[in-house]
Short mmCIF file of C-alpha atoms and ligand atoms in Angstrom, two decimals:
data_model
loop_
_atom_site.label_atom_id
_atom_site.label_comp_id
_atom_site.label_asym_id
_atom_site.label_seq_id
_atom_site.Cartn_x
_atom_site.Cartn_y
_atom_site.Cartn_z
CA MET A 118 43.42 -16.30 60.37
CA ILE A 119 45.25 -17.80 57.19
CA LYS A 120 45.15 -17.13 53.35
CA ILE A 121 43.42 -19.91 51.37
CA SER A 122 43.12 -20.16 48.23
CA LEU A 123 39.47 -19.18 46.14
CA SER A 124 39.62 -22.64 44.22
CA ASP A 125 40.17 -24.64 47.86
CA ILE A 126 36.18 -22.81 49.19
CA ILE A 127 33.34 -24.44 47.85
CA LEU A 128 29.46 -22.78 48.10
CA ASP A 129 27.46 -25.47 49.68
CA GLU A 130 23.77 -25.30 49.20
CA SER A 131 22.59 -27.39 52.10
CA ILE A 132 24.23 -25.22 54.27
CA TYR A 133 23.72 -21.76 53.37
CA PRO A 134 19.89 -19.81 54.26
CA ARG A 135 19.87 -17.84 51.23
CA GLU A 136 17.77 -18.50 48.00
CA LYS A 137 19.88 -16.97 45.87
CA ILE A 138 22.83 -15.09 45.43
CA ASP A 139 22.63 -11.25 44.77
CA GLN A 140 24.63 -10.33 41.93
CA LYS A 141 24.03 -6.81 42.54
CA ARG A 142 25.62 -6.50 45.74
CA VAL A 143 28.73 -8.83 44.09
CA GLY A 144 29.34 -5.91 42.47
CA VAL A 145 29.20 -3.90 44.86
CA PHE A 146 31.74 -5.56 47.14
CA ALA A 147 34.08 -6.41 43.79
CA GLU A 148 33.97 -2.29 42.65
CA ASN A 149 35.38 -1.85 46.77
CA ILE A 150 38.15 -4.63 46.83
CA ARG A 151 39.43 -2.95 43.41
CA ASP A 152 39.46 0.88 45.47
CA GLY A 153 41.81 -0.75 47.93
CA PHE A 154 39.31 -1.86 50.32
CA THR A 155 39.95 -4.69 52.47
CA PHE A 156 36.84 -6.60 53.98
CA ASP A 157 36.36 -8.80 57.02
CA PRO A 158 37.57 -12.46 56.59
CA ILE A 159 35.51 -15.41 55.61
CA ASP A 160 33.95 -18.19 57.59
CA VAL A 161 35.20 -21.70 56.65
CA GLN A 162 34.90 -24.95 57.70
CA SER A 163 36.61 -27.65 56.97
CA HIS A 164 35.08 -29.97 54.24
CA PRO A 165 33.00 -33.02 56.01
CA GLU A 166 33.39 -35.20 52.48
CA LEU A 167 36.33 -33.12 50.40
CA GLU A 168 39.43 -33.24 51.91
CA GLY A 169 41.86 -30.12 51.94
CA LYS A 170 39.09 -28.23 50.71
CA TYR A 171 36.77 -25.74 52.90
CA ARG A 172 32.67 -24.89 52.49
CA ILE A 173 31.94 -21.43 52.91
CA LEU A 174 29.85 -20.37 56.73
CA ASP A 175 29.67 -16.86 56.21
CA GLY A 176 30.92 -14.69 53.53
CA VAL A 177 29.72 -16.01 50.18
CA HIS A 178 29.30 -11.95 48.44
CA ARG A 179 32.44 -11.56 49.20
CA TRP A 180 33.78 -14.79 48.39
CA SER A 181 32.18 -14.07 44.83
CA ALA A 182 33.47 -10.74 44.35
CA TYR A 183 37.18 -11.76 45.46
CA LYS A 184 36.97 -14.14 42.14
CA ALA A 185 35.22 -11.27 40.47
CA THR A 186 38.42 -9.17 41.01
CA GLY A 187 40.92 -12.01 39.87
CA ALA A 188 42.19 -12.52 43.30
CA THR A 189 43.63 -16.27 44.00
CA GLU A 190 43.16 -16.03 47.74
CA VAL A 191 41.48 -14.48 50.60
CA GLU A 192 41.82 -14.31 54.21
CA ALA A 193 39.65 -16.40 55.93
CA SER A 194 39.08 -17.63 59.93
CA ILE A 195 38.46 -21.85 59.89
CA LYS A 196 35.52 -22.64 62.55
CA ASP A 197 35.41 -25.72 64.18
CA LEU A 198 31.48 -25.58 64.82
CA ALA A 199 31.73 -28.54 67.75
CA GLY A 200 28.48 -30.03 66.91
CA THR A 201 26.41 -27.03 66.12
CA ASP A 202 24.29 -27.50 62.45
CA PRO A 203 26.31 -25.48 60.44
CA LEU A 204 23.32 -24.19 58.51
CA LEU A 205 22.35 -23.34 61.70
CA TYR A 206 25.64 -21.13 61.88
CA ALA A 207 25.67 -19.68 58.65
CA ALA A 208 21.87 -18.85 59.14
CA SER A 209 23.12 -16.38 62.69
CA ARG A 210 26.15 -14.55 60.80
CA ALA A 211 23.23 -13.90 58.32
CA ILE A 212 23.09 -10.41 60.11
CA GLY A 213 23.76 -7.17 59.16
CA PRO A 214 22.28 -4.56 55.96
CA ARG A 215 21.34 -7.94 54.14
CA GLN A 216 19.35 -9.15 56.97
CA LEU A 217 17.82 -12.90 55.91
CA THR A 218 14.00 -12.45 54.10
CA GLU A 219 11.14 -14.15 56.03
CA GLU A 220 10.63 -16.66 53.64
CA GLU A 221 14.94 -17.25 54.13
CA THR A 222 14.29 -17.70 57.53
CA ARG A 223 11.10 -20.28 57.25
CA ASN A 224 13.02 -22.39 55.02
CA THR A 225 16.22 -22.05 57.49
CA ALA A 226 14.29 -23.03 60.59
CA ARG A 227 12.27 -26.48 58.74
CA ARG A 228 16.30 -27.79 56.69
CA VAL A 229 17.32 -27.17 60.22
CA PHE A 230 15.17 -29.13 62.02
CA GLN A 231 14.77 -31.83 58.74
CA ASN A 232 18.10 -32.45 59.35
CA ASN A 233 18.16 -32.60 63.17
CA THR A 234 14.75 -33.62 64.94
CA GLY A 235 15.90 -33.22 68.23
CA LEU A 236 16.97 -29.84 68.06
CA THR A 237 14.35 -27.14 70.59
CA SER A 238 12.20 -24.41 69.03
CA SER A 239 14.34 -21.92 70.75
CA ASP A 240 17.49 -23.77 69.53
CA ILE A 241 16.76 -22.90 66.01
CA GLY A 242 15.41 -19.51 67.13
CA LYS A 243 17.88 -18.02 68.74
CA ALA A 244 20.35 -18.72 66.00
CA ILE A 245 17.87 -17.31 63.23
CA GLY A 246 16.40 -14.01 65.34
CA ARG A 247 12.72 -15.44 66.16
CA SER A 248 11.41 -16.66 69.06
CA ARG A 249 10.53 -20.13 70.27
CA GLN A 250 6.29 -19.42 69.08
CA ALA A 251 7.59 -18.10 65.72
CA VAL A 252 9.85 -21.31 65.10
CA ASP A 253 6.64 -23.88 66.38
CA LEU A 254 4.93 -22.01 63.55
CA TYR A 255 7.66 -22.53 61.10
CA ILE A 256 7.82 -26.64 61.80
CA ALA A 257 4.55 -27.29 62.98
CA ASP A 258 3.55 -29.66 60.43
CA LEU A 259 7.16 -31.54 60.45
CA ARG A 260 7.45 -31.95 64.38
CA ALA A 261 3.66 -33.05 63.96
CA ALA A 262 4.84 -35.81 61.20
CA VAL A 263 8.18 -36.52 63.15
CA GLN A 264 6.21 -37.29 66.77
CA TRP A 265 3.64 -39.51 63.60
CA GLU A 266 7.49 -41.77 63.12
CA LEU A 267 8.09 -41.62 66.51
CA ASP A 268 4.55 -43.05 67.56
CA LEU A 269 4.37 -45.48 65.46
CA LYS A 270 7.63 -46.50 66.04
CA ILE A 271 6.86 -47.19 69.89
CA TYR A 272 3.04 -48.80 68.58
CA ARG A 273 5.70 -51.68 66.27
CA LEU A 274 8.07 -52.39 69.09
CA SER A 275 5.66 -52.57 72.00
CA ARG A 276 3.38 -54.74 69.92
CA LEU A 277 6.53 -57.15 69.15
CA GLY A 278 6.66 -57.29 73.10
CA ILE A 279 10.37 -55.59 73.01
CA PRO A 280 10.35 -54.54 76.88
CA GLN A 281 9.89 -50.48 77.58
CA ASP A 282 13.91 -50.38 78.74
CA ARG A 283 14.94 -51.03 75.63
CA ILE A 284 12.16 -49.20 73.52
CA ALA A 285 13.58 -46.28 75.26
CA LYS A 286 17.55 -46.73 74.95
CA ARG A 287 16.81 -48.16 71.07
CA LEU A 288 14.70 -44.66 70.22
CA GLY A 289 16.77 -42.88 72.57
CA LEU A 290 14.54 -41.18 74.87
CA PRO A 291 14.05 -40.98 78.83
CA ARG A 292 11.84 -43.23 80.48
CA THR A 293 9.62 -41.75 81.59
CA THR A 294 9.12 -39.95 78.23
CA LEU A 295 8.27 -42.99 77.17
CA GLU A 296 5.70 -44.47 79.90
CA SER A 297 3.62 -41.41 78.81
CA TYR A 298 3.57 -42.54 75.07
CA LEU A 299 2.59 -46.46 76.06
CA THR A 300 -0.13 -44.56 77.97
CA LYS A 301 -1.49 -42.85 74.83
CA LEU A 302 -1.11 -45.61 72.54
CA PRO A 303 -4.95 -47.77 72.05
CA LYS A 304 -5.90 -43.84 70.61
CA LEU A 305 -3.26 -43.82 67.56
CA ALA A 306 -4.65 -46.95 66.49
CA ILE A 307 -8.77 -45.87 66.67
CA SER A 308 -8.36 -43.71 62.23
CA SER A 309 -7.04 -47.05 61.30
CA LYS A 310 -9.69 -49.55 62.96
CA ALA A 311 -12.20 -47.72 62.05
CA ASP A 312 -11.57 -46.94 58.06
CA LEU A 313 -10.69 -50.86 58.59
CA SER A 314 -13.88 -51.67 59.85
CA ARG A 315 -15.43 -49.49 57.35
CA GLY A 316 -14.45 -51.71 54.48
CA PHE A 317 -11.24 -49.74 53.52
CA THR A 318 -8.11 -52.84 52.28
CA VAL A 319 -5.08 -53.15 54.49
CA SER A 320 -3.21 -51.45 51.58
CA GLN A 321 -5.30 -48.68 51.64
CA VAL A 322 -5.30 -47.50 55.20
CA THR A 323 -1.53 -48.40 55.02
CA GLN A 324 -1.62 -45.36 52.76
CA LYS A 325 -3.77 -43.21 54.80
CA HIS A 326 -2.28 -43.19 58.17
CA GLY A 327 1.56 -43.84 57.52
CA TRP A 328 2.09 -47.06 58.90
CA THR A 329 3.65 -50.26 58.16
CA GLU A 330 1.97 -52.67 56.44
CA PRO A 331 2.36 -55.98 58.76
CA MET A 332 1.14 -53.38 61.56
CA VAL A 333 -2.84 -52.73 60.06
CA TRP A 334 -2.48 -57.02 59.52
CA SER A 335 -1.88 -57.18 63.35
CA LEU A 336 -4.97 -54.62 63.66
CA ALA A 337 -6.98 -56.16 61.34
CA LEU A 338 -6.46 -59.71 62.00
CA GLU A 339 -6.65 -59.00 65.64
CA GLY A 340 -9.07 -61.76 67.57
CA LYS A 341 -8.86 -64.16 64.60
CA ASP A 342 -7.50 -67.72 64.58
CA ASP A 343 -4.85 -68.52 63.07
CA LEU A 344 -6.50 -70.09 60.01
CA GLU A 345 -8.43 -67.25 59.51
CA ARG A 346 -5.24 -65.47 59.10
CA PHE A 347 -4.20 -67.65 56.51
CA LYS A 348 -7.17 -66.77 54.89
CA GLN A 349 -7.65 -63.15 54.73
CA LEU A 350 -3.49 -63.77 53.65
CA ASN A 351 -4.48 -65.63 50.87
CA TRP A 352 -2.00 -68.34 52.01
CA GLY A 353 -2.38 -71.25 51.43
CA LEU A 354 -1.78 -73.71 54.40
CA ARG A 355 0.35 -76.57 53.19
CA THR A 356 -0.41 -79.79 54.89
CA TRP A 357 2.32 -81.62 54.21
CA ASP A 358 5.86 -82.21 55.14
CA GLN A 359 6.94 -79.70 51.45
CA TRP A 360 6.77 -76.16 52.19
CA ASP A 361 6.67 -75.21 48.16
CA PHE A 362 6.36 -71.10 47.78
CA ASN A 363 6.98 -69.76 43.81
CA ASP A 364 7.86 -66.21 45.36
CA CYS A 365 8.21 -63.83 48.84
CA ASP A 366 5.55 -61.90 49.48
CA HIS A 367 6.32 -58.48 48.79
CA ARG A 368 4.25 -57.33 51.82
CA PHE A 369 6.17 -58.74 54.69
CA GLY A 370 10.10 -58.04 55.31
CA ASP A 371 12.68 -55.40 53.11
CA ASN A 372 13.48 -56.63 49.67
CA TRP A 373 16.82 -58.17 51.42
CA PRO A 374 19.89 -60.97 50.33
CA GLY A 375 18.66 -63.93 51.37
CA ARG A 376 15.22 -63.11 52.42
CA ILE A 377 12.77 -66.05 53.27
CA PRO A 378 8.82 -66.14 51.75
CA ALA A 379 7.15 -64.97 54.95
CA GLN A 380 4.49 -67.67 54.25
CA LEU A 381 7.47 -70.20 55.85
CA ILE A 382 7.71 -67.82 58.10
CA ALA A 383 4.47 -68.24 59.18
CA HIS A 384 4.24 -71.88 58.56
CA ILE A 385 6.55 -72.65 61.24
CA LEU A 386 4.75 -69.86 63.34
CA TYR A 387 1.09 -72.02 62.91
CA TYR A 388 2.74 -75.40 63.38
CA PHE A 389 5.03 -75.11 66.40
CA SER A 390 3.57 -72.18 68.40
CA LYS A 391 0.90 -70.01 69.96
CA HIS A 392 -0.75 -66.73 69.97
CA GLY A 393 1.42 -64.88 72.13
CA VAL A 394 4.74 -66.35 72.74
CA LEU A 395 7.89 -65.58 72.72
CA VAL A 396 10.26 -65.63 68.96
CA PHE A 397 13.54 -64.74 68.86
CA ASP A 398 15.37 -64.27 65.21
CA PRO A 399 18.90 -63.58 66.42
CA MET A 400 19.81 -62.48 62.51
CA GLY A 401 16.91 -60.99 61.45
CA GLY A 402 18.27 -58.78 58.25
CA GLY A 403 15.09 -57.97 56.04
CA GLY A 404 12.93 -58.38 58.86
CA VAL A 405 10.31 -60.67 57.59
CA THR A 406 10.01 -62.81 60.90
CA PRO A 407 8.70 -59.93 63.35
CA ASP A 408 6.47 -58.29 60.08
CA VAL A 409 5.11 -62.22 60.10
CA CYS A 410 4.84 -62.40 63.68
CA LEU A 411 2.84 -59.11 64.02
CA ALA A 412 0.75 -60.40 61.91
CA PHE A 413 0.52 -63.58 63.54
CA HIS A 414 -0.49 -62.20 66.90
CA ARG A 415 3.32 -63.47 68.17
CA ARG A 416 6.10 -61.82 69.75
CA CYS A 417 9.42 -61.19 68.89
CA TRP A 418 12.96 -60.04 69.30
CA THR A 419 15.63 -59.56 67.16
CA LEU A 420 18.46 -58.92 66.27
CA ASP A 421 20.62 -58.39 63.01
CA MET A 422 24.59 -57.08 62.69
CA GLU A 423 23.06 -53.91 60.09
CA ASP A 424 21.75 -51.67 61.84
CA ARG A 425 19.11 -49.56 60.75
CA PRO A 426 17.77 -47.65 63.80
CA ASP A 427 15.20 -45.29 61.21
CA THR A 428 13.15 -47.72 59.22
CA ARG A 429 14.35 -50.98 61.38
CA PRO A 430 14.20 -50.01 64.91
CA GLU A 431 12.35 -53.80 65.45
CA ILE A 432 16.29 -55.08 64.66
CA GLU A 433 18.50 -54.06 67.42
CA PRO A 434 21.99 -54.21 66.62
CA PHE A 435 24.35 -56.86 67.29
CA TYR A 436 27.22 -59.05 66.19
CA TRP A 437 27.77 -62.58 66.99
CA GLU A 438 31.24 -63.74 67.18
CA LEU A 439 32.85 -66.41 66.09
CA GLU A 440 33.86 -67.62 69.51
CA GLY A 441 30.11 -66.37 70.64
CA LYS A 442 31.46 -64.96 74.02
CA GLY A 443 29.44 -61.62 73.41
CA LEU A 444 25.82 -61.87 74.97
CA PRO A 445 23.13 -59.76 73.64
CA GLU A 446 21.01 -57.85 76.14
CA ILE A 447 18.15 -60.37 74.73
CA LEU A 448 19.59 -63.66 76.32
CA LYS A 449 20.04 -61.80 79.47
CA ALA A 450 16.30 -61.24 79.87
CA LYS A 451 14.58 -62.79 82.81
CA GLU A 452 11.93 -64.12 79.83
CA LYS A 453 13.70 -66.91 78.13
CA PRO A 454 12.40 -67.04 73.74
CA ASP A 455 9.64 -70.37 73.57
CA LEU A 456 10.87 -70.42 69.49
CA ILE A 457 13.98 -69.61 68.03
CA ILE A 458 13.99 -69.06 64.13
CA PHE A 459 17.38 -69.02 62.94
CA ASP A 460 17.67 -67.48 59.11
CA PRO A 461 21.85 -67.40 58.45
CA PRO A 462 23.52 -66.68 55.25
CA TYR A 463 24.63 -69.23 53.46
CA PHE A 464 28.31 -70.62 53.17
CA SER A 465 30.58 -68.55 50.84
CA LYS A 466 27.48 -68.03 48.26
CA LYS A 467 25.65 -64.81 49.07
CA ALA A 468 28.78 -63.31 51.35
CA GLU A 469 29.70 -60.70 49.01
CA ASP A 470 26.15 -58.96 49.70
CA TYR A 471 26.37 -58.69 52.92
CA GLN A 472 28.92 -57.06 55.17
CA LYS A 473 32.34 -57.82 55.11
CA GLU A 474 32.18 -59.25 58.69
CA SER A 475 29.56 -61.16 58.07
CA ILE A 476 30.28 -65.57 58.83
CA SER A 477 29.28 -65.81 54.90
CA LYS A 478 32.92 -65.21 54.47
CA LEU A 479 34.00 -67.42 57.00
CA LEU A 480 36.22 -70.50 56.17
CA ARG A 481 33.86 -73.98 55.61
CA LYS A 482 35.81 -75.08 58.99
CA GLU A 483 35.88 -71.44 60.87
CA TYR A 484 32.01 -71.70 59.86
CA LEU A 485 31.02 -74.79 61.11
CA LYS A 486 32.87 -74.04 64.30
CA PHE A 487 30.74 -70.86 64.30
CA PHE A 488 27.72 -72.83 64.03
CA GLU A 489 28.64 -74.92 66.67
CA ASN A 490 29.65 -72.76 69.51
CA PHE A 491 26.10 -70.66 68.23
CA PHE A 492 24.03 -73.23 68.99
CA THR A 493 25.67 -74.51 71.81
CA LEU A 494 24.90 -70.74 73.70
CA MET A 495 21.57 -70.74 72.46
CA ASN A 496 20.89 -74.02 74.33
CA GLN A 497 22.75 -73.17 77.63
CA LYS A 498 21.09 -69.98 77.52
CA THR A 499 17.37 -70.42 77.01
CA LYS A 500 14.98 -72.29 78.76
CA LYS A 501 13.99 -75.91 78.37
CA SER A 502 11.02 -75.77 76.40
CA THR A 503 12.73 -73.86 73.90
CA ARG A 504 12.38 -75.02 70.48
CA LEU A 505 14.74 -73.82 67.73
CA ALA A 506 13.87 -73.52 63.58
CA PHE A 507 17.02 -73.67 61.72
CA ILE A 508 16.86 -73.32 57.75
CA ASN A 509 19.58 -73.89 55.91
CA ALA A 510 20.19 -75.40 52.59
CA ASP A 511 22.77 -78.09 51.69
CA TRP A 512 26.01 -76.34 50.22
CA ARG A 513 27.30 -77.61 46.95
CA ASP A 514 29.70 -76.20 44.97
CA PHE A 515 28.05 -77.41 41.46
CA GLN A 516 29.17 -74.30 39.88
CA ASN A 517 31.86 -75.03 38.50
CA LYS A 518 32.10 -79.35 38.54
CA PRO A 519 30.38 -82.69 37.06
CA ALA A 520 28.17 -84.18 39.81
CA ALA A 521 30.81 -86.72 39.87
CA ASP A 522 34.13 -84.52 40.34
CA GLU A 523 32.49 -83.02 43.42
CA THR A 524 34.10 -84.36 46.74
CA ARG A 525 32.44 -83.97 50.13
CA ASP A 526 35.23 -81.54 51.51
CA ASP A 527 33.66 -78.71 48.64
CA SER A 528 30.44 -78.87 50.54
CA ILE A 529 28.00 -78.69 53.95
CA LEU A 530 25.46 -80.47 53.78
CA ILE A 531 22.19 -80.71 55.93
CA ASP A 532 23.42 -83.41 57.60
CA ASN A 533 26.53 -81.67 59.28
CA TYR A 534 24.24 -78.90 60.79
CA LEU A 535 22.91 -81.63 62.00
CA LYS A 536 25.72 -83.66 63.59
CA LEU A 537 26.47 -80.07 65.72
CA LEU A 538 22.90 -79.98 66.68
CA ASN A 539 22.90 -83.21 67.85
CA LYS A 540 26.39 -82.55 69.64
CA THR A 541 25.16 -79.10 71.19
CA GLY A 542 22.41 -80.91 72.78
CA TRP A 543 19.07 -79.83 70.22
CA LEU A 544 17.16 -82.94 68.96
CA HIS A 545 15.89 -82.71 65.21
CA THR A 546 11.84 -83.46 65.66
CA HIS A 547 11.40 -82.29 61.52
CA ILE A 548 12.70 -82.07 58.54
CA ILE A 549 11.27 -80.26 56.55
CA GLN A 550 11.42 -79.52 52.62
CA ALA A 551 11.22 -75.51 51.58
CA PRO A 552 12.43 -75.85 48.44
CA LEU A 553 14.26 -72.67 46.95
CA SER A 554 13.45 -71.69 43.57
CA SER A 555 14.87 -73.24 40.58
CA GLU A 556 13.93 -70.22 38.57
CA ARG A 557 16.48 -68.06 39.69
CA PHE A 558 18.56 -70.23 36.59
CA SER A 559 18.29 -68.89 32.83
CA ALA A 560 17.06 -71.69 30.33
CA GLY A 561 20.98 -71.07 28.67
CA VAL A 562 22.37 -71.60 31.99
CA VAL A 563 20.52 -75.16 32.70
CA ALA A 564 21.23 -76.16 29.52
CA ALA A 565 24.51 -75.44 29.96
CA MET A 566 24.23 -77.54 33.03
CA GLN A 567 22.92 -80.74 31.90
CA LYS A 568 25.63 -80.58 29.30
CA LYS A 569 28.25 -80.02 31.68
CA ARG A 570 26.26 -83.58 33.83
CA ILE A 571 26.48 -80.53 37.01
CA LEU A 572 23.68 -81.22 39.61
CA GLY A 573 22.19 -78.03 40.60
CA VAL A 574 20.93 -77.51 44.57
CA THR A 575 17.43 -76.16 45.38
CA SER A 576 17.29 -78.45 48.06
CA ARG A 577 16.65 -76.01 51.86
CA TYR A 578 15.23 -77.14 54.76
CA VAL A 579 13.79 -76.42 58.31
CA VAL A 580 14.58 -77.99 60.64
CA ILE A 581 12.87 -78.20 63.56
CA LEU A 582 14.70 -79.44 66.77
CA ASN A 583 14.32 -79.31 70.68
CA LYS A 584 16.04 -80.12 73.92
CA GLY A 585 14.01 -83.88 74.17
CA LYS A 586 12.60 -84.50 77.68
CA PRO A 587 14.25 -84.02 80.66
CA LYS A 588 16.14 -86.34 82.10
C1 SAM H 225 19.90 -64.83 55.08
S1 SAM H 225 19.98 -62.88 56.19
C2 SAM H 225 18.56 -63.66 57.20
C3 SAM H 225 17.49 -62.77 56.38
C4 SAM H 225 16.02 -62.79 56.87
N1 SAM H 225 15.42 -64.32 57.59
C5 SAM H 225 14.86 -62.21 55.28
O1 SAM H 225 13.74 -62.45 55.23
O2 SAM H 225 14.93 -60.96 55.75
C6 SAM H 225 21.05 -63.41 57.36
C7 SAM H 225 21.46 -61.85 57.87
O3 SAM H 225 22.59 -62.04 59.32
C8 SAM H 225 23.37 -60.83 59.00
N2 SAM H 225 24.54 -61.66 59.45
C9 SAM H 225 25.95 -62.29 59.37
N3 SAM H 225 26.69 -62.76 60.19
C10 SAM H 225 26.03 -62.40 61.20
C11 SAM H 225 26.89 -61.62 62.40
N4 SAM H 225 27.78 -62.64 62.95
N5 SAM H 225 26.12 -61.22 63.47
C12 SAM H 225 25.02 -60.85 63.41
N6 SAM H 225 24.61 -61.06 61.90
C13 SAM H 225 24.92 -62.05 61.14
C14 SAM H 225 23.35 -60.62 57.69
O4 SAM H 225 23.78 -59.71 58.06
C15 SAM H 225 21.97 -60.94 57.20
O5 SAM H 225 20.82 -60.24 57.41
#
């Protein structure tokens, strides 16, 4: 027990189980204190965000009463909850003459479950003094929503061809639980499919059933050939080796720095892969590749250093090191990808947009070394027929220099990559132009560039490579 300054104690409403402070009770307590009555110490815990501060777990009325009397300190017991939800602890302490009302108990159960959907009804029930059945009723709708979200995640991951052991690990489920989920998957799609066949649009079905749009496309386009898929997505198919698209299609992928147009991925899939093949995206970012793979009936395994387990469980976390030593589970698997789609962050230009360990931050020499190691690893750990689609742009430090002053050492052009690719066993069959939009520069900037004889860059390429013929 120690004395803590009242001003270091904070009432955090997110862990307070009552609707409001009962001022009448505070008044009575304050009078008792003035009469010399001492109360039990209040319970606090160290504040998780504010150093040197505490938040109240139990004793809000006593704390308020001490403040009302002009006291500066209060006796407190500092609790270490060792993983127990603080709201649940606070609710379990709300005993005695002024118990929680029915509404407060119900709200507490719901808030606790929302904070930690892994808690069982009996855990919650024990803390708030209610039966498991009562808690089941309080949280039935929330549990159903969590269940539905989990069902949809499992459906999406398995539709992308992610093996069961990896799905179970990613979603923190025992393997046997996952297996029982998988048997009911086909039923999940019944009502969405029925709505599609009744003429509802993909975006209407997306909204109604809480699916992601690419998942609904994967249902809507089932059994169709690729040309029909392009047509239904309203994407014109490019016949020549210049793929220019005005903008990203916002139905695919998240708003992400360096997001690639979904149409570009679709063109790679169309020309260089077939239905059902396994695609691998080692730096998947906003998830355009898996989304387009869903719509085009390809399987897809994706990695990225940024982990977003709730919204993008299909993008498994992995950090590629400069020396390229660590190997992700994906490349240890028996099945090897048919097509790698590799869209790395550009050198330097986007460095601020990504986490600080991103390869964008490397020095020019290190950046190129990373690629050499990475291409070698991809060559060694895939199969003879694996193809690589490498997306990159020329990088020149043009913003600050007239064209005539630029030097070769200040730039990384596509031929730098081609040399590394050839050196590591990848032979290019196609260099497709997929220019970046020049609309990202305002008229004022363009006029200034012209005046200074600055030559901008819009060149972006999709280089297709294979490992050549077996010798
Ligand atoms: C150009 S973005 C990919 C964008 C993606 N194609 C899209 O359209 O959303 C490159 C990604 O590489 C990831 N990245 C950068 N360095 C990495 C590393 N060393 N290991 C793993 N991921 C890395 C970044 O987090 C970023 O999401």
